[in-house]
Tab-separated table of C-alpha atoms and ligand atoms in Angstrom:
chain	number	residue	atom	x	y	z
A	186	UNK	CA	110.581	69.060	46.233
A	187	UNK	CA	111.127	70.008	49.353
A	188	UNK	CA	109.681	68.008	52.342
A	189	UNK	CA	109.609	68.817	56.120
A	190	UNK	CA	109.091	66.062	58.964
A	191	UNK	CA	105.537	65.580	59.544
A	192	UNK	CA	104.273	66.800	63.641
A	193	UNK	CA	102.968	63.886	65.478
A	194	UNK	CA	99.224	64.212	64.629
A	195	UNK	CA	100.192	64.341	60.869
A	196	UNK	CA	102.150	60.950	61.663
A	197	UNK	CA	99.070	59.279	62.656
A	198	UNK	CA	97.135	61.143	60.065
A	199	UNK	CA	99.621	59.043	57.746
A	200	UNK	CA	99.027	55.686	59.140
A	201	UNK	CA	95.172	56.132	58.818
A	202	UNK	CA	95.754	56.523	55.336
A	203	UNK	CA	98.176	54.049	54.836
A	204	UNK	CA	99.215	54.536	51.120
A	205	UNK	CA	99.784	58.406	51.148
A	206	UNK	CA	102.636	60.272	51.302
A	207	UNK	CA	101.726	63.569	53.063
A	208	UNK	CA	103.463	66.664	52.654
A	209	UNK	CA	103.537	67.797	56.084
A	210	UNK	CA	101.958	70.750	57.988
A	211	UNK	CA	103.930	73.428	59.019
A	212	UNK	CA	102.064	74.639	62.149
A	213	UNK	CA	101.512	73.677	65.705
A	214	UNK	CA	97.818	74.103	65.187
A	215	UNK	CA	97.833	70.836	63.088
A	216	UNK	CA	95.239	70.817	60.184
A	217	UNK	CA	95.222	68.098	57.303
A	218	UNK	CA	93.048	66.621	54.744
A	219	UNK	CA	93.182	63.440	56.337
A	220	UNK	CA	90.266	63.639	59.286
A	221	UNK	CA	88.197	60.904	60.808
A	222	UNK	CA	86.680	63.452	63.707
A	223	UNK	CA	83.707	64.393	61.866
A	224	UNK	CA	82.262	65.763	65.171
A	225	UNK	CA	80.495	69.258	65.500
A	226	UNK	CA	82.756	72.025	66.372
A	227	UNK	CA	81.302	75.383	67.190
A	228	UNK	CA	82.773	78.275	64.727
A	229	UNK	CA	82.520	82.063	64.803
A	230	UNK	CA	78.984	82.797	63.626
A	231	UNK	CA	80.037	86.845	63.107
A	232	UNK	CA	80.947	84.964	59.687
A	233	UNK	CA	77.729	84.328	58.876
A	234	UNK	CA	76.798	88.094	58.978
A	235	UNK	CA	76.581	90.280	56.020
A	236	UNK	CA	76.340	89.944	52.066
A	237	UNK	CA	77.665	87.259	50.449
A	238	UNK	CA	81.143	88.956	49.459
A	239	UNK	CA	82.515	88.942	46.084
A	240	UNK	CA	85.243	89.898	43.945
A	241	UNK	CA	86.593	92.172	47.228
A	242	UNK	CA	90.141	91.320	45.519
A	243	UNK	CA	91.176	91.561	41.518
A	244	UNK	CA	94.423	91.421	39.900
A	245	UNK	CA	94.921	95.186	40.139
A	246	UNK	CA	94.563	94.794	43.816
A	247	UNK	CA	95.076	90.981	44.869
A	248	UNK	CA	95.272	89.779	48.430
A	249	UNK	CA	98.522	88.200	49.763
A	250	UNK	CA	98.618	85.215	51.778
A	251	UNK	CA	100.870	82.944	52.952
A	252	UNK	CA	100.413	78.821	52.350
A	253	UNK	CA	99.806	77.272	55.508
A	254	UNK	CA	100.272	73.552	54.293
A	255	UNK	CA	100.604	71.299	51.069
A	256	UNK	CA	99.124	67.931	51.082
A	257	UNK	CA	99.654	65.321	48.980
A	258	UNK	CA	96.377	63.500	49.145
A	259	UNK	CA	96.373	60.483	46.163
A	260	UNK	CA	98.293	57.252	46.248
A	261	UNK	CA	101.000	56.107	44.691
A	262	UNK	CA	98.699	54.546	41.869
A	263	UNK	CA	96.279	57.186	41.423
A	264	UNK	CA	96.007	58.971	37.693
A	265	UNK	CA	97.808	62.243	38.530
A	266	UNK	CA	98.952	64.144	41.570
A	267	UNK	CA	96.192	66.083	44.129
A	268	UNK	CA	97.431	67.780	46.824
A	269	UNK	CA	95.127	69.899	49.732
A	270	UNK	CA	96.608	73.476	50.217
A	271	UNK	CA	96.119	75.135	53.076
A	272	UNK	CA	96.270	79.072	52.826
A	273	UNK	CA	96.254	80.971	55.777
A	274	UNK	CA	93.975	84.559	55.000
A	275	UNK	CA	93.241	85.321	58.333
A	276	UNK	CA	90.233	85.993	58.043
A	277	UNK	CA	90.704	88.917	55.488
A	278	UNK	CA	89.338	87.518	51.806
A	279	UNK	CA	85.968	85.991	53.507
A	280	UNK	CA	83.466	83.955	50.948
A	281	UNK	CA	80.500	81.463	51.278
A	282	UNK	CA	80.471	78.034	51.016
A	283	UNK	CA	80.814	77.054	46.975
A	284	UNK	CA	82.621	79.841	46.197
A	285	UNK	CA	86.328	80.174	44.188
A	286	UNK	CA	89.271	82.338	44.561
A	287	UNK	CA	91.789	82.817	41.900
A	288	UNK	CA	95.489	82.363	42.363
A	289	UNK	CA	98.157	84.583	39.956
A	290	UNK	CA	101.304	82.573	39.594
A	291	UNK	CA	104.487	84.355	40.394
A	292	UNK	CA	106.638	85.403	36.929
A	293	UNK	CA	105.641	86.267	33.641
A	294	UNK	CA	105.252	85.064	30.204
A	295	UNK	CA	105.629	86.649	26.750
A	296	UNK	CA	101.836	87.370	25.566
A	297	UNK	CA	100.848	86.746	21.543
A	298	UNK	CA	102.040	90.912	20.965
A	299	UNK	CA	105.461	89.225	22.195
A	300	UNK	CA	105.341	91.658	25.192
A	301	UNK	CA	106.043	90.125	28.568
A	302	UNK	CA	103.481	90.659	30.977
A	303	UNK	CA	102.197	88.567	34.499
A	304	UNK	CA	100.661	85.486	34.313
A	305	UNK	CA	97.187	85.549	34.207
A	306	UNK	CA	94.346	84.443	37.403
A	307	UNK	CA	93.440	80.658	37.507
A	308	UNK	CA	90.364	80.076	39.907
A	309	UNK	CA	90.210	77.363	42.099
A	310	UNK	CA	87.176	76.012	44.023
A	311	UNK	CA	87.497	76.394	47.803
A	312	UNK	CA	87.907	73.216	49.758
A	313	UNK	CA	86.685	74.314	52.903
A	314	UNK	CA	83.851	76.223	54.567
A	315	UNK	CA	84.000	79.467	55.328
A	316	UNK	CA	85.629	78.622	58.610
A	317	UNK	CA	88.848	76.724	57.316
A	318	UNK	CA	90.214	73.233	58.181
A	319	UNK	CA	90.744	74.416	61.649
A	320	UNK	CA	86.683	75.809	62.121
A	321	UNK	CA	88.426	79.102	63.373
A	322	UNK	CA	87.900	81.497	59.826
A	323	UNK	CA	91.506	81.972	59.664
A	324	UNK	CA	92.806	79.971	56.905
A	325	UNK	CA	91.083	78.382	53.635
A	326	UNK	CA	91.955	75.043	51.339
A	327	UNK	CA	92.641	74.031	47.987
A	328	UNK	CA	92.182	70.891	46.045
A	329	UNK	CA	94.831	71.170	43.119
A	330	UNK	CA	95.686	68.795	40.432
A	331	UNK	CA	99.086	69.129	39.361
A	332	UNK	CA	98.615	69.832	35.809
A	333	UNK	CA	101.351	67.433	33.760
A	334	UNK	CA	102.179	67.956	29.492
A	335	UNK	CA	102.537	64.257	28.164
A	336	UNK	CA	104.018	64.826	24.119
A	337	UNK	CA	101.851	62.473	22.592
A	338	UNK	CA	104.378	61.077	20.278
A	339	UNK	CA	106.686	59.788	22.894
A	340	UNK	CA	104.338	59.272	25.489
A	341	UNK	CA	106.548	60.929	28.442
A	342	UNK	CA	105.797	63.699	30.437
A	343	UNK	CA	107.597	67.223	28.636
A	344	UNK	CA	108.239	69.198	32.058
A	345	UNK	CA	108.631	72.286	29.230
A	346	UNK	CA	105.188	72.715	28.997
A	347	UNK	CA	103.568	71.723	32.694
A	348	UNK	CA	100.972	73.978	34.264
A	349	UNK	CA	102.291	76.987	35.629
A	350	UNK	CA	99.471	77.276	38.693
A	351	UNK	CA	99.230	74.127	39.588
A	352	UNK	CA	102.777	73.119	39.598
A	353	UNK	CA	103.625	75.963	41.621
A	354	UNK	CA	100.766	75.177	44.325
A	355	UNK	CA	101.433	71.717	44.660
A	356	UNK	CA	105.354	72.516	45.155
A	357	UNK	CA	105.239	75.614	47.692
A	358	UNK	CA	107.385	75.432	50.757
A	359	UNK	CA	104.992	76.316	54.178
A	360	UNK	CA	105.372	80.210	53.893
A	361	UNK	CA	105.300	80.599	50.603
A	362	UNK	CA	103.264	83.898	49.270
A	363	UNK	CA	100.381	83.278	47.877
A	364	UNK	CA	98.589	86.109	45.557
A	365	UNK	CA	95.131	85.726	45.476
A	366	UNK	CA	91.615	87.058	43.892
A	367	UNK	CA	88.013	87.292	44.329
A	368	UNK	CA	86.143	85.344	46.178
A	369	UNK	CA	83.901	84.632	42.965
A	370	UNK	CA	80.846	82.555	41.330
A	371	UNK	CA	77.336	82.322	42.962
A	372	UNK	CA	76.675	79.116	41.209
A	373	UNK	CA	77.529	76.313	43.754
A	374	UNK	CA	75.757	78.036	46.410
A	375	UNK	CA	74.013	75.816	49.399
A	376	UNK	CA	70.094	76.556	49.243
A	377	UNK	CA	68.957	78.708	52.150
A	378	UNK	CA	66.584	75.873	53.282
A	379	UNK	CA	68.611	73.768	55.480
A	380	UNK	CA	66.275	70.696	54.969
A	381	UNK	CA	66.433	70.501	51.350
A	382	UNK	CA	68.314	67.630	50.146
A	383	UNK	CA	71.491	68.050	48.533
A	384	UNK	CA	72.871	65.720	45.397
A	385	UNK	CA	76.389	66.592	45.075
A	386	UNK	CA	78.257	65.010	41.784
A	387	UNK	CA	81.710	65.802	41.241
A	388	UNK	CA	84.510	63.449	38.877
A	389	UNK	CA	88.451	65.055	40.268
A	390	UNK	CA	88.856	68.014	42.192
A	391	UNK	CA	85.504	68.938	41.167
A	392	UNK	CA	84.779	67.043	45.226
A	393	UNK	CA	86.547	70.946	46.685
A	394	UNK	CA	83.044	72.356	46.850
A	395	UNK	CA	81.438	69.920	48.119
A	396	UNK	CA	83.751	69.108	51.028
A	397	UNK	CA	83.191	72.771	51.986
A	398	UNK	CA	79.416	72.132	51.909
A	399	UNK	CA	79.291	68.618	53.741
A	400	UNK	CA	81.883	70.489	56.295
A	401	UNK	CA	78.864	73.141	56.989
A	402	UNK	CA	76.578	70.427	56.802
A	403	UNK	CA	77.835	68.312	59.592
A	404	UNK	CA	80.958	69.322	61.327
A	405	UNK	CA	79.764	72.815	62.408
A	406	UNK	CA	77.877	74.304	64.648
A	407	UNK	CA	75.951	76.619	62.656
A	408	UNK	CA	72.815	78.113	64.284
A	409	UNK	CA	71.453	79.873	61.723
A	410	UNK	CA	71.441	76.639	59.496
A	411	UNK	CA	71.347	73.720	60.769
A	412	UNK	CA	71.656	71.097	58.141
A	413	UNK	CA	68.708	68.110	58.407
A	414	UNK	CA	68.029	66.894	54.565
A	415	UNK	CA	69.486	64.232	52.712
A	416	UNK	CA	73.537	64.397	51.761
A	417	UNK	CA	74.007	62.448	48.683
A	418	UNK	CA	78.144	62.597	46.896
A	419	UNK	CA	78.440	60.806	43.835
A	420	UNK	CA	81.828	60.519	43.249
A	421	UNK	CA	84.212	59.760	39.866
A	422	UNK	CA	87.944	58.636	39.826
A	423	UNK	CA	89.967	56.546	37.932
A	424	UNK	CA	90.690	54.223	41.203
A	425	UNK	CA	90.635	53.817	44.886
A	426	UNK	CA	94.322	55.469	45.018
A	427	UNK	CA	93.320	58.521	43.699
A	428	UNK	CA	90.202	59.057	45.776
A	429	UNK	CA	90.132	62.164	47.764
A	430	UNK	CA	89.309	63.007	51.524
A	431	UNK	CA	88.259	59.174	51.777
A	432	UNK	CA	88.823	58.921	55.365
A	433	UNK	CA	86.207	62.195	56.205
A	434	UNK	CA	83.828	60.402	53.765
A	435	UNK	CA	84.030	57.419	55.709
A	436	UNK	CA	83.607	58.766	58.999
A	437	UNK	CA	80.585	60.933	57.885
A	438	UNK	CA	78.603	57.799	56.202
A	439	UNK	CA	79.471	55.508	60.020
A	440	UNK	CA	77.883	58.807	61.719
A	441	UNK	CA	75.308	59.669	59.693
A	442	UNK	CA	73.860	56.374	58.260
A	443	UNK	CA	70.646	58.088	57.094
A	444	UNK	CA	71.481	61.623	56.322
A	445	UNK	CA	74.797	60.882	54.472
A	446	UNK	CA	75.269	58.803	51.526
A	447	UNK	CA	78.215	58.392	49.391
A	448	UNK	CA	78.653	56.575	45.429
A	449	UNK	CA	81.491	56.406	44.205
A	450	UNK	CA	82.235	55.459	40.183
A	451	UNK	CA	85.885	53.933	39.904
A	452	UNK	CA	85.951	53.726	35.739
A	453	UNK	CA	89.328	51.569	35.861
A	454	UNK	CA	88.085	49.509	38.913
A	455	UNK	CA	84.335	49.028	38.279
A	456	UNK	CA	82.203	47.624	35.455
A	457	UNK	CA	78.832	49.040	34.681
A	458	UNK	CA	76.048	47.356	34.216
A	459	UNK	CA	77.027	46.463	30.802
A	460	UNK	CA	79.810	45.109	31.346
A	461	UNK	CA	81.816	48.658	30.266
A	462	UNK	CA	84.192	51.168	32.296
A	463	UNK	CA	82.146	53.028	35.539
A	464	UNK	CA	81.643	56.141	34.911
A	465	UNK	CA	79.864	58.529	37.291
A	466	UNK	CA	76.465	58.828	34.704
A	467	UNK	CA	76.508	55.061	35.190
A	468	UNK	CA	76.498	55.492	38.907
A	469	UNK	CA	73.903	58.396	39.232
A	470	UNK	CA	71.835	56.038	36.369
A	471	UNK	CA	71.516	53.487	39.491
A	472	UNK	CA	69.419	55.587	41.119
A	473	UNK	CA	67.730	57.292	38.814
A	474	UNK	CA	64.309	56.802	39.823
A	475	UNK	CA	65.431	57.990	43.363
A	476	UNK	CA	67.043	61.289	42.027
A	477	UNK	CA	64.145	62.263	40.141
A	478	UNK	CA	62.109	61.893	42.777
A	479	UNK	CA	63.695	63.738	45.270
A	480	UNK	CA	64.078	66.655	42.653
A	481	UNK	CA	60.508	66.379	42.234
A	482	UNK	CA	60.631	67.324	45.769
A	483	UNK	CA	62.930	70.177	46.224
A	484	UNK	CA	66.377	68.564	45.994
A	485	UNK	CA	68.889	70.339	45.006
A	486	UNK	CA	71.617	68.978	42.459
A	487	UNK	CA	75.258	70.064	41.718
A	488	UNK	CA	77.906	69.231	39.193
A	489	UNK	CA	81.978	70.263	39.307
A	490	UNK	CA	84.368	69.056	37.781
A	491	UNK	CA	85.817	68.719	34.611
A	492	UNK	CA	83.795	69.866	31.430
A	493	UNK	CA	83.729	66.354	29.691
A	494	UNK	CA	81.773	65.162	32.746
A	495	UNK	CA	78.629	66.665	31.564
A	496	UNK	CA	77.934	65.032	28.508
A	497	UNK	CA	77.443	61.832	29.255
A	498	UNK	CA	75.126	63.075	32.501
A	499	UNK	CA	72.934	64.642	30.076
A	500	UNK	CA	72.791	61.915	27.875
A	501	UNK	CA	72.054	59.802	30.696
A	502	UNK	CA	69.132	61.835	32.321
A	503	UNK	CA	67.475	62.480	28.618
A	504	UNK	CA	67.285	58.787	28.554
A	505	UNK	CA	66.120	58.441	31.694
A	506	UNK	CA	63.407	61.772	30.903
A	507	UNK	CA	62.534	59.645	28.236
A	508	UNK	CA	61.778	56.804	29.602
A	509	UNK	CA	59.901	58.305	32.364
A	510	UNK	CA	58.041	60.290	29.518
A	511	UNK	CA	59.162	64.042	30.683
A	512	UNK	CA	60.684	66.570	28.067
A	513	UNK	CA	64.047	66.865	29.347
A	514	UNK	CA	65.541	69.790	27.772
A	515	UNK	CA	61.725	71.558	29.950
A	516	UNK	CA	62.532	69.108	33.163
A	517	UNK	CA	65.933	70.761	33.453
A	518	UNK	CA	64.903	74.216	32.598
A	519	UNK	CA	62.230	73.845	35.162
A	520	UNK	CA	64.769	72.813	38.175
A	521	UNK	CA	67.152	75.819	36.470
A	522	UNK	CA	63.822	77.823	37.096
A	523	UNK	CA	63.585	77.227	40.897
A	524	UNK	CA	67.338	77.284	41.362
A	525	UNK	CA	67.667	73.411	41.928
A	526	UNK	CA	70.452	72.894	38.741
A	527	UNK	CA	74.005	74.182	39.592
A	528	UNK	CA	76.608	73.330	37.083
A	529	UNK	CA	80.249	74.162	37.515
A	530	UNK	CA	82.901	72.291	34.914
A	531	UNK	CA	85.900	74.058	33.617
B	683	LIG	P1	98.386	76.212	32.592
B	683	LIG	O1	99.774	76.727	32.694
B	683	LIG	O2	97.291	77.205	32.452
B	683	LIG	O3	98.325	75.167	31.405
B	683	LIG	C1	97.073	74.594	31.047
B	683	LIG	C2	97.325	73.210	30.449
B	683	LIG	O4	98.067	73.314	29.260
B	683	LIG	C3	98.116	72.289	31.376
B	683	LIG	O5	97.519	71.024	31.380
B	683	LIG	C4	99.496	72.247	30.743
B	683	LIG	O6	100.160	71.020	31.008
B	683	LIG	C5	99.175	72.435	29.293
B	683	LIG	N1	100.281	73.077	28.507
B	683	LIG	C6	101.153	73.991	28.932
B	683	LIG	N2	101.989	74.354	27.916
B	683	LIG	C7	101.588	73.659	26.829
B	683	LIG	C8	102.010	73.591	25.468
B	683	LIG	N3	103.036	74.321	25.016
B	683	LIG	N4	101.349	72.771	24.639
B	683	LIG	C9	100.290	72.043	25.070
B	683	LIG	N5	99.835	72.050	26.340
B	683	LIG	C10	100.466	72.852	27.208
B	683	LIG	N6	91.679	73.098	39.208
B	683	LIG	C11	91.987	72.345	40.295
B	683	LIG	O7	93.002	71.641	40.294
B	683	LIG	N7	91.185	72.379	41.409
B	683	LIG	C12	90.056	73.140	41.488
B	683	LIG	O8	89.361	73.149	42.508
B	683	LIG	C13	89.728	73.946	40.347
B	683	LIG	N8	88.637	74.727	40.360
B	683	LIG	C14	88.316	75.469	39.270
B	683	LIG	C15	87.161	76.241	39.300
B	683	LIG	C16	86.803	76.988	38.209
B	683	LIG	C17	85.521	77.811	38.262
B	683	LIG	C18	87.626	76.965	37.045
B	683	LIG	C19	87.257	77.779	35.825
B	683	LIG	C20	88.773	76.220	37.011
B	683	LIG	C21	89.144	75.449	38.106
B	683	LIG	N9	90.319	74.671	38.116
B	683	LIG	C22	90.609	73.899	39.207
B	683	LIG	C23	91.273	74.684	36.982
B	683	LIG	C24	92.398	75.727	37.242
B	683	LIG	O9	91.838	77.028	37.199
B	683	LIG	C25	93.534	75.678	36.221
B	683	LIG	O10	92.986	75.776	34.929
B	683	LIG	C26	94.405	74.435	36.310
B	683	LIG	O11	94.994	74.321	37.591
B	683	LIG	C27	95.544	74.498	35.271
B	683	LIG	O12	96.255	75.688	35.472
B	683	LIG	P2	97.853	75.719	35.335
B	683	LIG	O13	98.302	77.121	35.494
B	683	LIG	O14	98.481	74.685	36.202
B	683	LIG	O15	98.052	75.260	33.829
């Protein structure tokens, strides 16, 4: 793996953090994933002009890009390896807030008519707003898992069968090309009423989107919507090591006591209230009563994250319908109905 000394900022950046070890930026306009200056900056609003773009690149015609950055952003002890990607696009592959772009690993592979062709697209949630890490349009982030192949009869990792995309994100040099699709999906998209409250869930990397909104939501300058509702991130990881963009989360909550609240469910860390592992249902179950009222009036709830997440959430809230006597399977349908549901697992 190749690693580059780290600019001064990024040094500091370190030392705020504390356990990381941060694959440096490669820039002299320093971005990283590690921020405690949550303040409002003032972006190019020309961005906010137009149709919400999609699919303007596909693997017949992909966009090139070059990686800015890539950031290791878990501790030592987290479960797996997370890393924050910068890509600088220049402003050329534009998308809204909750969006994905897909990535097409270099090389090829033999397909099942033993014909070698590319690797196919993986998508990845965008992990910034529309106006990049640096609030100037010209670059966007990912947040990538590095996907690992433990054989389960011997229990070690086989580095044979590791995940192509991943692996090759979370190891490019600064520079690296980058071949990219889309932007796509229109589920995760921030309702156009800036006052409705927003109840983000997300276990992993499912948190990308979600940074991207609660970047729009607080640290920009956006005239045309100017966030005022409620901010509520519920949170799942395995443990505090392999939380992600922890220091912004912090900062946000000290400035914005009453707009911005964060939960997070650490399953190897925290009991619930039965004594078993926390998982994030157990965490959103807390405030149950809360959630379904503010969805009563107007919220607006989001999952991401990975598909085994969802489950237990709707085993959860049927309970919780239950007990509240509502028909869940027509409660849900009736938030799908007024676009207040957004579900994103994969
Ligand atoms: P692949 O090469 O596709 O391999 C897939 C899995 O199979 C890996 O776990 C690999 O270890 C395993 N494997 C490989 N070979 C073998 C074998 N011979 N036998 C058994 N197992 C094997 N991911 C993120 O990290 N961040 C995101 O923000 C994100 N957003 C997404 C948004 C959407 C809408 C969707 C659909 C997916 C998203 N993903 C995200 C997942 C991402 O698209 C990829 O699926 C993921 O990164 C794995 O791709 P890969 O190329 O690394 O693994």
């Amino acid at each position: 793996m190749q690693t580059i000394r780290a600019p001064t900022t990024q040094g500091a950046a370190s030392r705020v953090a504390g356990r990381r070890m941060c694959r440096p930026v490669a820039s002299a306009k320093v971005s990283t994933a590690v921020t405690t200056d949550v303040s409002k900056r003032s972006v190019p609003t020309k961005m906010e002009e137009g149709e919400m773009p999609l699919n303007t690149y596909n693997n017949k015609a992909p966009f090139k890009a070059k990686i800015r950055s890539v950031e290791k952003i878990t501790g030592p002890k987290a479960t797996g390896e997370t890393c924050h990607i910068i890509v600088e696009t220049e402003g050329k592959i534009p998308f809204w807030e909750g969006q994905s772009y897909g990535v097409i690993p270099p090389g090829t592979k033999i397909n099942s008519k033993g014909k070698e062709v590319p690797h196919g697209t993986r998508l990845y949630s965008i992990a910034s707003s529309r106006y990049g890490d640096d609030f100037d349009g010209q670059t966007a982030s990912l947040c990538v898992r590095r996907a690992v192949y433990n054989d389960p009869e011997t229990g070690k990792e086989d580095p044979a069968k590791k995940g192509i995309c991943s692996n090759f994100l979370c190891d490019a040099a600064p520079g690296t090309e980058i071949t990219m699709t889309g932007p796509t999906g229109k589920v995760l998209l921030l309702p156009a009423d800036p006052a409705a409250p927003l109840i983000c869930v997300a276990t992993g990397t499912g948190i990308a989107p979600f940074r991207s909104f609660w970047r729009r939501a607080f640290m920009e300058d956006v005239p045309s919507w100017k966030f005022t509702g409620l901010f509520w991130l519920f949170m799942g990881v395995a443990n505090s090591d392999a939380k992600l963009y922890d220091e912004e989360l912090q900062a946000l909550a000290k400035a914005y006591p009453s707009q911005f609240r964060l939960d997070y469910a650490l399953s190897r860390e925290q009991k619930n209230r039965k004594g078993g592992k926390m998982y994030i249902q157990d965490k959103v179950e807390e405030y149950a009563d809360e959630i379904f009222d503010l969805l009563d009036n107007g919220a607006h709830m989001y999952f991401c994250g990975l598909k085994g997440m969802m489950p237990g959430i709707q085993d959860m809230l049927e309970r919780v319908a239950k007990e509240k006597g509502l028909n869940y399977e027509e409660w849900v349908e009736g938030l799908k109905h007024k676009n207040q549901w957004h579900v994103e697992v994969y």
